[in-house]
C-alpha positions as a Python dict, from the first residue, in 0.01 Angstrom:
ca = {
    (1, 'M'): (0, 0, 0),
    (2, 'F'): (370, -28, -168),
    (3, 'F'): (255, -393, -312),
    (4, 'L'): (-80, -253, -421),
    (5, 'R'): (75, 47, -623),
    (6, 'A'): (321, -231, -788),
    (7, 'L'): (-4, -424, -866),
    (8, 'L'): (-146, -143, -1023),
    (9, 'L'): (147, -69, -1227),
    (10, 'A'): (154, -419, -1365),
    (11, 'A'): (-206, -423, -1452),
    (12, 'G'): (-177, -119, -1648),
    (13, 'A'): (21, -335, -1943),
    (14, 'V'): (214, -13, -2078),
    (15, 'G'): (522, -40, -1889),
    (16, 'F'): (570, 229, -1629),
    (17, 'S'): (393, 558, -1738),
    (18, 'T'): (26, 464, -1653),
    (19, 'W'): (66, 737, -1418),
    (20, 'P'): (388, 950, -1338),
    (21, 'S'): (646, 869, -1098),
    (22, 'V'): (638, 1093, -793),
    (23, 'S'): (910, 1195, -558),
    (24, 'V'): (792, 1295, -203),
    (25, 'Q'): (1067, 1534, -90),
    (26, 'M'): (1102, 1596, 268),
    (27, 'V'): (1356, 1780, 478),
    (28, 'T'): (1381, 1759, 843),
    (29, 'Y'): (1594, 1850, 1175),
    (30, 'K'): (1606, 1709, 1479),
    (31, 'R'): (1214, 1572, 1460),
    (32, 'G'): (1230, 1203, 1479),
    (33, 'P'): (886, 1143, 1592),
    (34, 'L'): (744, 1398, 1321),
    (35, 'L'): (917, 1226, 1085),
    (36, 'L'): (813, 890, 1104),
    (37, 'E'): (455, 988, 1132),
    (38, 'A'): (469, 1190, 769),
    (39, 'L'): (617, 889, 626),
    (40, 'A'): (346, 702, 748),
    (41, 'Q'): (102, 927, 608),
    (42, 'V'): (292, 918, 267),
    (43, 'E'): (272, 531, 304),
    (44, 'Q'): (-97, 562, 325),
    (45, 'Q'): (-157, 804, -16),
    (46, 'E'): (-423, 659, -271),
    (47, 'Y'): (-175, 712, -544),
    (48, 'P'): (-151, 420, -793),
    (49, 'G'): (186, 560, -965),
    (50, 'D'): (530, 479, -837),
    (51, 'L'): (595, 647, -530),
    (52, 'E'): (928, 724, -342),
    (53, 'V'): (1049, 931, -57),
    (54, 'V'): (1377, 1138, -51),
    (55, 'I'): (1455, 1244, 298),
    (56, 'V'): (1751, 1517, 331),
    (57, 'D'): (1867, 1560, 714),
    (58, 'D'): (2081, 1763, 881),
    (59, 'S'): (2043, 1664, 1229),
    (60, 'P'): (2304, 1604, 1451),
    (61, 'E'): (2278, 1233, 1435),
    (62, 'S'): (2135, 1023, 1162),
    (63, 'Q'): (1816, 884, 1200),
    (64, 'E'): (1838, 632, 941),
    (65, 'E'): (1779, 300, 1142),
    (66, 'Q'): (1452, 420, 1278),
    (67, 'L'): (1330, 417, 903),
    (68, 'D'): (1368, 76, 878),
    (69, 'A'): (1012, -55, 933),
    (70, 'L'): (890, 157, 689),
    (71, 'K'): (1117, 73, 412),
    (72, 'E'): (948, -254, 375),
    (73, 'S'): (646, -87, 207),
    (74, 'L'): (755, 238, 83),
    (75, 'A'): (1070, 343, -154),
    (76, 'I'): (1269, 560, 102),
    (77, 'R'): (1614, 748, 13),
    (78, 'Y'): (1765, 889, 315),
    (79, 'I'): (2072, 1181, 271),
    (80, 'F'): (2237, 1248, 606),
    (81, 'L'): (2419, 1589, 593),
    (82, 'P'): (2709, 1596, 866),
    (83, 'E'): (2654, 1994, 873),
    (84, 'R'): (2353, 2251, 888),
    (85, 'M'): (2204, 2352, 567),
    (86, 'S'): (1951, 2613, 475),
    (87, 'I'): (1583, 2494, 399),
    (88, 'G'): (1616, 2580, 37),
    (89, 'A'): (1942, 2431, 6),
    (90, 'K'): (1814, 2093, 143),
    (91, 'R'): (1520, 2113, -86),
    (92, 'N'): (1721, 2186, -395),
    (93, 'L'): (1960, 1876, -265),
    (94, 'A'): (1618, 1667, -291),
    (95, 'T'): (1520, 1768, -637),
    (96, 'R'): (1869, 1710, -777),
    (97, 'S'): (1871, 1360, -591),
    (98, 'T'): (1580, 1193, -797),
    (99, 'D'): (1485, 1113, -1170),
    (100, 'A'): (1075, 1079, -1095),
    (101, 'E'): (907, 1260, -1325),
    (102, 'V'): (700, 1475, -1040),
    (103, 'I'): (850, 1649, -720),
    (104, 'C'): (603, 1640, -426),
    (105, 'I'): (734, 1873, -119),
    (106, 'W'): (613, 1757, 237),
    (107, 'D'): (725, 1863, 525),
    (108, 'D'): (775, 1687, 819),
    (109, 'D'): (476, 1828, 1042),
    (110, 'D'): (205, 1859, 763),
    (111, 'V'): (-120, 1689, 782),
    (112, 'F'): (-264, 1635, 421),
    (113, 'T'): (-559, 1425, 290),
    (114, 'M'): (-475, 1054, 170),
    (115, 'D'): (-562, 1183, -210),
    (116, 'R'): (-330, 1473, -199),
    (117, 'I'): (-53, 1361, -445),
    (118, 'R'): (-341, 1212, -684),
    (119, 'K'): (-516, 1553, -694),
    (120, 'Q'): (-207, 1750, -768),
    (121, 'V'): (-96, 1526, -1027),
    (122, 'E'): (-429, 1538, -1144),
    (123, 'H'): (-388, 1927, -1150),
    (124, 'L'): (-82, 1871, -1364),
    (125, 'R'): (-204, 1655, -1620),
    (126, 'G'): (-562, 1849, -1633),
    (127, 'G'): (-788, 1569, -1541),
    (128, 'D'): (-717, 1353, -1868),
    (129, 'T'): (-678, 1003, -1867),
    (130, 'W'): (-296, 868, -1831),
    (131, 'C'): (-162, 672, -2131),
    (132, 'G'): (175, 536, -2216),
    (133, 'I'): (235, 721, -2551),
    (134, 'R'): (81, 1060, -2503),
    (135, 'I'): (-167, 1262, -2327),
    (136, 'I'): (-399, 1526, -2482),
    (137, 'S'): (-359, 1808, -2225),
    (138, 'G'): (20, 1733, -2131),
    (139, 'R'): (339, 1691, -2318),
    (140, 'W'): (575, 1376, -2358),
    (141, 'Q'): (901, 1391, -2467),
    (142, 'K'): (1205, 1163, -2491),
    (143, 'S'): (1418, 1135, -2219),
    (144, 'E'): (1728, 977, -2132),
    (145, 'T'): (1724, 1046, -1764),
    (146, 'A'): (1370, 973, -1672),
    (147, 'V'): (1301, 650, -1512),
    (148, 'N'): (1126, 494, -1795),
    (149, 'P'): (1391, 582, -2094),
    (150, 'L'): (1146, 626, -2312),
    (151, 'I'): (897, 898, -2207),
    (152, 'A'): (871, 1157, -1952),
    (153, 'F'): (613, 1345, -1808),
    (154, 'T'): (629, 1733, -1838),
    (155, 'G'): (260, 1849, -1770),
    (156, 'R'): (-24, 2073, -1919),
    (157, 'A'): (102, 2369, -2117),
    (158, 'D'): (-108, 2581, -1850),
    (159, 'V'): (-13, 2384, -1527),
    (160, 'N'): (368, 2291, -1440),
    (161, 'C'): (361, 2372, -1103),
    (162, 'S'): (69, 2297, -843),
    (163, 'G'): (13, 2448, -527),
    (164, 'I'): (-253, 2397, -229),
    (165, 'E'): (-418, 2716, -59),
    (166, 'V'): (-349, 2750, 308),
    (167, 'A'): (-695, 2860, 388),
    (168, 'S'): (-711, 2696, 757),
    (169, 'F'): (-438, 2695, 1032),
    (170, 'Y'): (-429, 2456, 1350),
    (171, 'S'): (-193, 2578, 1614),
    (172, 'V'): (-61, 2305, 1843),
    (173, 'P'): (38, 2504, 2139),
    (174, 'D'): (-312, 2687, 2134),
    (175, 'Q'): (-528, 2379, 2023),
    (176, 'E'): (-695, 2634, 1802),
    (177, 'L'): (-797, 2649, 1430),
    (178, 'T'): (-821, 2953, 1257),
    (179, 'V'): (-949, 3019, 923),
    (180, 'R'): (-839, 3294, 672),
    (181, 'P'): (-1077, 3572, 578),
    (182, 'L'): (-1285, 3572, 273),
    (183, 'G'): (-1174, 3828, -13),
    (184, 'L'): (-794, 3773, 44),
    (185, 'P'): (-588, 3667, -257),
    (186, 'P'): (-474, 3288, -175),
    (187, 'I'): (-166, 3226, -17),
    (188, 'V'): (51, 2923, -111),
    (189, 'F'): (362, 2762, 98),
    (190, 'E'): (650, 2561, -7),
    (191, 'N'): (528, 2256, 148),
    (192, 'T'): (222, 2226, -87),
    (193, 'L'): (414, 2253, -394),
    (194, 'C'): (394, 1969, -659),
    (195, 'F'): (526, 2005, -1020),
    (196, 'T'): (724, 1795, -1323),
    (197, 'R'): (1109, 1743, -1292),
    (198, 'T'): (1136, 1887, -1694),
    (199, 'W'): (986, 2198, -1604),
    (200, 'W'): (1213, 2252, -1297),
    (201, 'E'): (1524, 2194, -1478),
    (202, 'S'): (1451, 2362, -1818),
    (203, 'G'): (1404, 2683, -1606),
    (204, 'H'): (1709, 2629, -1400),
    (205, 'F'): (1483, 2683, -1086),
    (206, 'G'): (1589, 2661, -734),
    (207, 'F'): (1473, 2724, -381),
    (208, 'G'): (1565, 3061, -215),
    (209, 'E'): (1610, 3153, 148),
    (210, 'A'): (1332, 3080, 398),
    (211, 'W'): (1096, 3315, 465),
    (212, 'E'): (1242, 3430, 829),
    (213, 'V'): (1553, 3485, 659),
    (214, 'S'): (1428, 3727, 350),
    (215, 'G'): (1168, 3887, 562),
    (216, 'Q'): (980, 3901, 244),
    (217, 'G'): (739, 3603, 284),
    (218, 'E'): (799, 3257, 176),
    (219, 'G'): (959, 3205, -201),
    (220, 'T'): (885, 3606, -296),
    (221, 'L'): (1228, 3634, -377),
    (222, 'E'): (1184, 3353, -679),
    (223, 'P'): (1038, 3454, -996),
    (224, 'W'): (938, 3106, -1092),
    (225, 'W'): (660, 3155, -853),
    (226, 'E'): (468, 3354, -1050),
    (227, 'Q'): (412, 3035, -1239),
    (228, 'V'): (237, 2865, -963),
    (229, 'K'): (-116, 2762, -1005),
    (230, 'T'): (-333, 2728, -708),
    (231, 'L'): (-602, 2457, -597),
    (232, 'S'): (-840, 2629, -386),
    (233, 'G'): (-920, 2523, -32),
    (234, 'A'): (-1255, 2431, -176),
    (235, 'E'): (-1069, 2178, -423),
    (236, 'E'): (-813, 2035, -200),
    (237, 'P'): (-851, 2119, 183),
    (238, 'F'): (-496, 2118, 354),
    (239, 'L'): (-471, 2168, 724),
    (240, 'Y'): (-153, 2364, 817),
    (241, 'I'): (-11, 2270, 1127),
    (242, 'Y'): (181, 2539, 1328),
    (243, 'L'): (458, 2403, 1605),
    (244, 'P'): (669, 2636, 1816),
    (245, 'S'): (953, 2513, 1568),
    (246, 'S'): (766, 2565, 1282),
    (247, 'A'): (946, 2793, 1037),
    (248, 'S'): (642, 2986, 918),
    (249, 'G'): (477, 3148, 1210),
    (250, 'G'): (171, 3306, 1045),
    (251, 'T'): (188, 3586, 1204),
    (252, 'A'): (88, 3813, 922),
    (253, 'L'): (-168, 3573, 753),
    (254, 'N'): (-463, 3752, 902),
    (255, 'K'): (-626, 3466, 1081),
    (256, 'N'): (-1004, 3479, 1156),
    (257, 'R'): (-1149, 3308, 1482),
    (258, 'Q'): (-1501, 3375, 1322),
    (259, 'P'): (-1519, 3313, 995),
    (260, 'P'): (-1861, 3296, 790),
    (261, 'P'): (-1911, 2961, 647),
    (262, 'C'): (-1799, 2905, 310),
    (263, 'S'): (-1708, 2658, 56),
    (264, 'K'): (-1349, 2657, 196),
    (265, 'L'): (-1471, 2544, 553),
    (266, 'F'): (-1738, 2306, 439),
    (267, 'A'): (-1433, 2145, 241),
    (268, 'L'): (-1251, 2100, 534),
    (269, 'A'): (-1518, 1982, 729),
    (270, 'S'): (-1583, 1750, 482),
    (271, 'A'): (-1288, 1590, 443),
    (272, 'L'): (-1247, 1579, 857),
    (273, 'S'): (-1579, 1390, 850),
    (274, 'H'): (-1555, 1150, 586),
    (275, 'G'): (-1216, 968, 652),
    (276, 'R'): (-981, 1178, 414),
    (277, 'F'): (-751, 1274, 631),
    (278, 'P'): (-523, 954, 762),
    (279, 'E'): (-561, 795, 1129),
    (280, 'L'): (-246, 696, 1239),
    (281, 'P'): (-126, 592, 1602),
    (282, 'G'): (129, 866, 1670),
    (283, 'P'): (13, 1170, 1888),
    (284, 'H'): (82, 1444, 1619),
    (285, 'V'): (-132, 1359, 1354),
    (286, 'S'): (-431, 1210, 1585),
    (287, 'S'): (-402, 1518, 1833),
    (288, 'A'): (-458, 1759, 1537),
    (289, 'L'): (-712, 1618, 1366),
    (290, 'S'): (-909, 1538, 1666),
    (291, 'C'): (-869, 1889, 1793),
    (292, 'A'): (-966, 2018, 1434),
    (293, 'R'): (-1259, 1857, 1407),
    (294, 'A'): (-1424, 1978, 1715),
    (295, 'E'): (-1305, 2351, 1624),
    (296, 'V'): (-1487, 2263, 1307),
    (297, 'Q'): (-1772, 2213, 1445),
    (298, 'E'): (-1776, 2487, 1683),
    (299, 'L'): (-1732, 2730, 1374),
    (300, 'L'): (-2008, 2580, 1169),
    (301, 'S'): (-2263, 2638, 1445),
    (302, 'I'): (-2301, 2979, 1353),
    (303, 'P'): (-2679, 3062, 1266),
    (304, 'K'): (-2582, 3215, 922),
    (305, 'F'): (-2485, 2871, 752),
    (306, 'L'): (-2534, 2908, 402),
    (307, 'D'): (-2509, 3269, 310),
    (308, 'E'): (-2158, 3270, 104),
    (309, 'P'): (-2315, 3259, -287),
    (310, 'S'): (-2017, 3058, -391),
    (311, 'V'): (-2093, 2812, -147),
    (312, 'I'): (-2488, 2791, -269),
    (313, 'A'): (-2372, 2764, -617),
    (314, 'A'): (-2153, 2495, -561),
    (315, 'A'): (-2404, 2272, -384),
    (316, 'G'): (-2678, 2314, -666),
    (317, 'I'): (-2911, 2555, -425),
    (318, 'Q'): (-3130, 2802, -540),
    (319, 'R'): (-3356, 3009, -284),
    (320, 'R'): (-3643, 3213, -361),
    (321, 'S'): (-3749, 3514, -140),
    (322, 'V'): (-4060, 3510, 91),
    (323, 'A'): (-4286, 3664, -196),
    (324, 'E'): (-4168, 3444, -417),
    (325, 'R'): (-4271, 3132, -235),
    (326, 'Q'): (-4585, 2898, -290),
    (327, 'R'): (-4848, 2915, -38),
    (328, 'V'): (-5002, 2591, 106),
    (329, 'Q'): (-5366, 2614, 159),
    (330, 'L'): (-5377, 2402, 459),
    (331, 'T'): (-5737, 2315, 481),
    (332, 'A'): (-5784, 2296, 123),
    (333, 'D'): (-5536, 2069, -31),
    (334, 'F'): (-5410, 1896, 281),
    (335, 'P'): (-5737, 1873, 516),
    (336, 'S'): (-5652, 1770, 871),
    (337, 'D'): (-5754, 1412, 993),
    (338, 'P'): (-5652, 1299, 1331),
    (339, 'A'): (-5584, 945, 1158),
    (340, 'L'): (-5290, 1109, 956),
    (341, 'A'): (-5089, 1150, 1243),
    (342, 'A'): (-4785, 972, 1334),
    (343, 'R'): (-4628, 817, 1645),
    (344, 'S'): (-4510, 1139, 1815),
    (345, 'S'): (-4195, 945, 2017),
    (346, 'V'): (-4060, 882, 1674),
    (347, 'A'): (-4167, 1212, 1528),
    (348, 'R'): (-3998, 1373, 1773),
    (349, 'R'): (-3661, 1189, 1759),
    (350, 'V'): (-3644, 1247, 1364),
    (351, 'W'): (-3693, 1608, 1405),
    (352, 'S'): (-3471, 1678, 1700),
    (353, 'T'): (-3197, 1457, 1507),
    (354, 'L'): (-3208, 1667, 1182),
    (355, 'E'): (-3218, 1985, 1363),
    (356, 'S'): (-2940, 1943, 1603),
    (357, 'A'): (-2716, 1649, 1489),
    (358, 'P'): (-2362, 1779, 1402),
    (359, 'L'): (-2230, 1825, 1027),
    (360, 'A'): (-2102, 1468, 1033),
    (361, 'T'): (-2437, 1300, 1052),
    (362, 'S'): (-2676, 1549, 912),
    (363, 'G'): (-2546, 1797, 659),
    (364, 'W'): (-2607, 2126, 566),
    (365, 'L'): (-2893, 2354, 717),
    (366, 'L'): (-3124, 2459, 429),
    (367, 'V'): (-3413, 2530, 609),
    (368, 'D'): (-3382, 2518, 999),
    (369, 'R'): (-3772, 2494, 1077),
    (370, 'P'): (-3853, 2231, 939),
    (371, 'P'): (-3531, 2158, 919),
    (372, 'L'): (-3462, 2058, 561),
    (373, 'R'): (-3084, 1936, 522),
    (374, 'L'): (-2851, 1871, 236),
    (375, 'H'): (-2562, 1628, 284),
    (376, 'P'): (-2345, 1688, 14),
    (377, 'S'): (-2140, 1379, 28),
    (378, 'F'): (-2367, 1117, 172),
    (379, 'L'): (-2232, 850, -60),
    (380, 'T'): (-1892, 776, -163),
    (381, 'A'): (-1822, 776, -545),
    (382, 'E'): (-1742, 436, -538),
    (383, 'E'): (-2073, 361, -363),
    (384, 'A'): (-2290, 604, -599),
    (385, 'A'): (-2139, 404, -918),
    (386, 'E'): (-2266, 75, -755),
    (387, 'L'): (-2581, 199, -645),
    (388, 'Q'): (-2626, 323, -1023),
    (389, 'A'): (-2537, 40, -1184),
    (390, 'A'): (-2792, -129, -969),
    (391, 'V'): (-3049, 90, -1058),
    (392, 'R'): (-2964, 31, -1419),
    (393, 'L'): (-2997, -338, -1409),
    (394, 'D'): (-3370, -267, -1218),
    (395, 'A'): (-3197, -461, -904),
    (396, 'F'): (-3429, -260, -694),
    (397, 'G'): (-3740, -351, -881),
    (398, 'V'): (-3735, -721, -865),
    (399, 'R'): (-3868, -905, -582),
    (400, 'D'): (-3768, -1259, -487),
    (401, 'R'): (-3941, -1480, -216),
    (402, 'G'): (-3699, -1344, 65),
    (403, 'G'): (-3807, -996, 8),
    (404, 'F'): (-3521, -775, -183),
    (405, 'A'): (-3143, -877, -195),
    (406, 'P'): (-2964, -551, -150),
    (407, 'T'): (-2606, -460, -256),
    (408, 'A'): (-2346, -395, 12),
    (409, 'A'): (-2360, -38, -90),
    (410, 'A'): (-2753, -47, -65),
    (411, 'E'): (-2688, -198, 299),
    (412, 'R'): (-2461, 54, 442),
    (413, 'L'): (-2677, 346, 271),
    (414, 'R'): (-2938, 193, 489),
    (415, 'Y'): (-2805, 198, 796),
    (416, 'R'): (-2639, 544, 764),
    (417, 'A'): (-2986, 682, 661),
    (418, 'A'): (-3106, 546, 998),
    (419, 'E'): (-2822, 700, 1200),
    (420, 'A'): (-2833, 1037, 1006),
    (421, 'L'): (-3244, 1028, 1078),
    (422, 'G'): (-3229, 893, 1425),
    (423, 'V'): (-3423, 561, 1387),
    (424, 'E'): (-3371, 212, 1374),
    (425, 'V'): (-3288, 68, 1051),
    (426, 'S'): (-3625, -172, 1085),
    (427, 'H'): (-3807, 156, 1056),
    (428, 'L'): (-3702, 217, 704),
    (429, 'E'): (-3881, 76, 365),
    (430, 'P'): (-3686, -85, 110),
    (431, 'L'): (-3520, 124, -103),
    (432, 'R'): (-3707, 278, -393),
    (433, 'A'): (-3537, 398, -736),
    (434, 'V'): (-3631, 642, -963),
    (435, 'R'): (-3477, 711, -1310),
    (436, 'Y'): (-3559, 994, -1550),
    (437, 'G'): (-3417, 1020, -1898),
    (438, 'R'): (-3654, 1183, -2110),
    (439, 'P'): (-3675, 1550, -2116),
    (440, 'E'): (-4032, 1609, -2030),
    (441, 'Q'): (-4010, 1364, -1716),
    (442, 'C'): (-4085, 1527, -1405),
    (443, 'F'): (-4283, 1412, -1084),
    (444, 'E'): (-4559, 1697, -995),
    (445, 'P'): (-4587, 1861, -633),
    (446, 'H'): (-4675, 1593, -372),
    (447, 'V'): (-4597, 1476, 6),
    (448, 'D'): (-4445, 1171, 113),
    (449, 'W'): (-4672, 1121, 424),
    (450, 'I'): (-4971, 901, 363),
    (451, 'A'): (-5253, 1177, 330),
    (452, 'D'): (-5554, 958, 266),
    (453, 'P'): (-5669, 842, 622),
    (454, 'S'): (-5880, 538, 448),
    (455, 'D'): (-5543, 388, 318),
    (456, 'E'): (-5499, 50, 517),
    (457, 'Q'): (-5107, 120, 520),
    (458, 'L'): (-5175, 387, 825),
    (459, 'L'): (-5310, 76, 1047),
    (460, 'E'): (-5052, -203, 917),
    (461, 'L'): (-4728, -9, 844),
    (462, 'G'): (-4768, 361, 1000),
    (463, 'Q'): (-4714, 706, 875),
    (464, 'R'): (-4400, 812, 705),
    (465, 'V'): (-4224, 1049, 953),
    (466, 'A'): (-3918, 1135, 700),
    (467, 'S'): (-3745, 1103, 418),
    (468, 'L'): (-3407, 1083, 240),
    (469, 'L'): (-3362, 1121, -125),
    (470, 'V'): (-2987, 1014, -251),
    (471, 'F'): (-2893, 1113, -595),
    (472, 'L'): (-2681, 900, -779),
    (473, 'S'): (-2643, 1139, -1124),
    (474, 'T'): (-2527, 1502, -1140),
    (475, 'L'): (-2717, 1744, -1353),
    (476, 'P'): (-2653, 2093, -1494),
    (477, 'E'): (-2785, 2370, -1266),
    (478, 'G'): (-3137, 2442, -1314),
    (479, 'R'): (-3213, 2083, -1462),
    (480, 'G'): (-3438, 1802, -1289),
    (481, 'Q'): (-3403, 1979, -933),
    (482, 'T'): (-3604, 1883, -672),
    (483, 'D'): (-3785, 2176, -543),
    (484, 'F'): (-3961, 2272, -206),
    (485, 'P'): (-4215, 2548, -349),
    (486, 'A'): (-4364, 2638, 7),
    (487, 'L'): (-4014, 2633, 148),
    (488, 'G'): (-3831, 2852, -119),
    (489, 'V'): (-3525, 2594, -169),
    (490, 'S'): (-3476, 2398, -462),
    (491, 'V'): (-3147, 2154, -496),
    (492, 'T'): (-2986, 2067, -849),
    (493, 'P'): (-2890, 1682, -822),
    (494, 'Q'): (-2560, 1606, -749),
    (495, 'T'): (-2401, 1252, -739),
    (496, 'G'): (-2356, 1116, -375),
    (497, 'A'): (-2574, 1464, -201),
    (498, 'A'): (-2873, 1348, 3),
    (499, 'L'): (-3150, 1558, 110),
    (500, 'L'): (-3321, 1495, 444),
    (501, 'W'): (-3625, 1617, 575),
    (502, 'P'): (-3915, 1540, 851),
    (503, 'N'): (-4273, 1458, 699),
    (504, 'M'): (-4428, 1530, 1049),
    (505, 'D'): (-4398, 1814, 1310),
    (506, 'M'): (-4237, 1702, 1691),
    (507, 'N'): (-4608, 1603, 1797),
    (508, 'G'): (-4663, 1388, 1498),
    (509, 'Q'): (-4910, 1609, 1269),
    (510, 'P'): (-4824, 1628, 918),
    (511, 'L'): (-4642, 1911, 728),
    (512, 'P'): (-4807, 2030, 413),
    (513, 'E'): (-4498, 2276, 381),
    (514, 'M'): (-4290, 1984, 290),
    (515, 'I'): (-4493, 1935, -51),
    (516, 'H'): (-4212, 1891, -317),
    (517, 'E'): (-4155, 1822, -684),
    (518, 'A'): (-3917, 1675, -934),
    (519, 'K'): (-3872, 1974, -1215),
    (520, 'P'): (-3822, 1831, -1579),
    (521, 'L'): (-3476, 1788, -1742),
    (522, 'E'): (-3568, 1996, -1987),
    (523, 'E'): (-3268, 1868, -2240),
    (524, 'E'): (-3204, 1547, -2434),
    (525, 'G'): (-2921, 1309, -2330),
    (526, 'L'): (-2982, 1408, -1925),
    (527, 'E'): (-3063, 1138, -1652),
    (528, 'K'): (-3170, 1164, -1330),
    (529, 'I'): (-3112, 862, -1094),
    (530, 'A'): (-3201, 871, -748),
    (531, 'L'): (-3290, 656, -443),
    (532, 'N'): (-3589, 726, -213),
    (533, 'V'): (-3530, 632, 174),
    (534, 'W'): (-3881, 641, 370),
    (535, 'V'): (-3910, 616, 721),
    (536, 'R'): (-4199, 487, 891),
    (537, 'D'): (-4319, 580, 1276),
    (538, 'R'): (-4275, 210, 1389),
    (539, 'P'): (-4065, -111, 1324),
    (540, 'L'): (-4193, -307, 945),
    (541, 'P'): (-4316, -608, 941),
    (542, 'T'): (-4094, -870, 759),
    (543, 'D'): (-4369, -1065, 608),
    (544, 'P'): (-4328, -1036, 239),
    (545, 'A'): (-4718, -1026, 197),
    (546, 'I'): (-4751, -742, 418),
    (547, 'L'): (-4448, -544, 266),
    (548, 'E'): (-4657, -594, -73),
    (549, 'T'): (-4880, -310, 32),
    (550, 'L'): (-4566, -84, 6),
    (551, 'F'): (-4555, -126, -347),
    (552, 'Q'): (-4942, -54, -435),
    (553, 'S'): (-4910, 262, -310),
}
C-alpha cells in the first residue's frame, strides 16, 4: 500500500499536493497487540495521498521494536514517553509533531472502514477534485512549514474539522452490538476527528481532560468542538469497540438493543457485508467484525423492515397504499394455462432464497410475498462503471461465433446473480442491456415470464422463473422508475442497486402481480442504463443456434 501511494503521487505530475498529506495520530498505553492491529488497519487505508502515523506511547517499556516489520510499508514516527501523561496531553504532543496538512485521530482499539481517511478528507474538501494550485471550495495558502513549501491545504470554509457519528457500539466483554436510538442528537468522539493543521494552529486549539476526568463528556470543555462537522452514520459507518480498558464506557449513550431498521443500521450492514472493513489475522478486529455481522443480521430480521421514511427516500423507494394499487385481472389479462408452468423445484428454490436469504445476498425486503427485494449495492462503483462503458459500446448487443464475450465485471455479475437467486449460473440467459435517453422513452407494463403458451421457447428453453434488474445509472427521484403497480412499489434507479423478484410462485405457477413498467424520464439530459438478468427453470443449451431464439422474443 505504501508503494501504491507513492506511485499515485508520482502520477499526479503536480508535485506533492494531488491529495493533502495526512498524519494519523495514535496514542497508546500497554496495548501492544491492539496497536499492531490498528497500524495494520491504517496500512490498508485506500487513501491516494501521502500518509504517516505518529504514535505517542507512555507504556512502562518501549514497543518500537515490534513496529519494525510495518515500517517497511508504512511511514511511522514513534514517540516514547518515560512518564505517564493524560490522553489530551499525548494528543497535543502528537499534533505538534507533524507538518502534515491534515490530522486524523485514530485510537489503538478502533475499527474503521478502509476508506475512512479518504471519506473524511473529501468531507473537508467538499467533494471537489484536488489540484496542485487551488481548490474551488477550499482555501490554499503559502506556508513555510508545510511538507510542500509552496502550498498548504486549509479545508473548506464551512468544514475544517470532520467527525463521524458514533451510531453503533460493539462490546467485547459482552460480545454484543447495540445501536443508538433514532431521534437523539449525533454523538462524536475524539477518535473520529479529522481536521486541517492550519485550522488547528490558527485557533491555538488543544485537547483537554478526558471525559472520565472532567465528568462532562468527551471534549465538551473545549469551545472548538462547536466547529466540528459530523458525517452521519448513514454516510460513514463506524463500529465503536468497547473494551474493559476503554476510556469511553458508553454508560450514558442511550444504547438500544432492538432499534427499528434505519439508514445508519443499513449502512453498517452494507459495510460489513461488502468488505469495507479490513480483514486482519489478529484476534481483535476479526472477532469484533465477525460477531458484529452476526448481530446485525439478527437485528435486521425485524419484520417492520423498511418503515423509516429517511431510509425509503434514500433508496429511491415510493410506496402506495392498498387503495392506490392497480388491480390485476387474472383471467382477462393473464389467462391460466398449464403450459405456462415452470419446474416447481427451481421455482421453489428461487422463492425460498429470496424470501429467507440474509441481507448480504438478497438485500432489503420491499414486499414479503411475493418476495421483491432491493439490494442497494449489488455492484461496486468500479463494476458499474465498467458495465456502463460496455453498454455504451453496445458490447451486449453484438454476437460472435462463440456466443457472447462478457467482460470480467459481467461474469462476476452473472455468478453473483445466480447465488442471490439460488440457481446455477447455467440457468441464466445472456445479459441484456436497456438504455433510455429521451424524455418520452419508457417500457409499458409487462411481465417477464413467457405469457404465450404457443411460444417455442417454453419447450426448448423453459420458463423464466426469476428476474434481476441492476441499475448502471442514477436518476433524480421520480424519474425513470421501475414501477410494480400491483404491489404499490416504485424504485428510482441508483447506480449499483439491483431489484430481484420471482416470476413464479412456489408451485411453478406464473405471478401476474409481478407486472412492472419503466416510467418515462420526462426530462432532457437524463439517461437510464440497466442490465436484465433472466433465469430459466432449466440449464440453457450452449448451442448458439438454439440460443438465437432468445433474441426473437
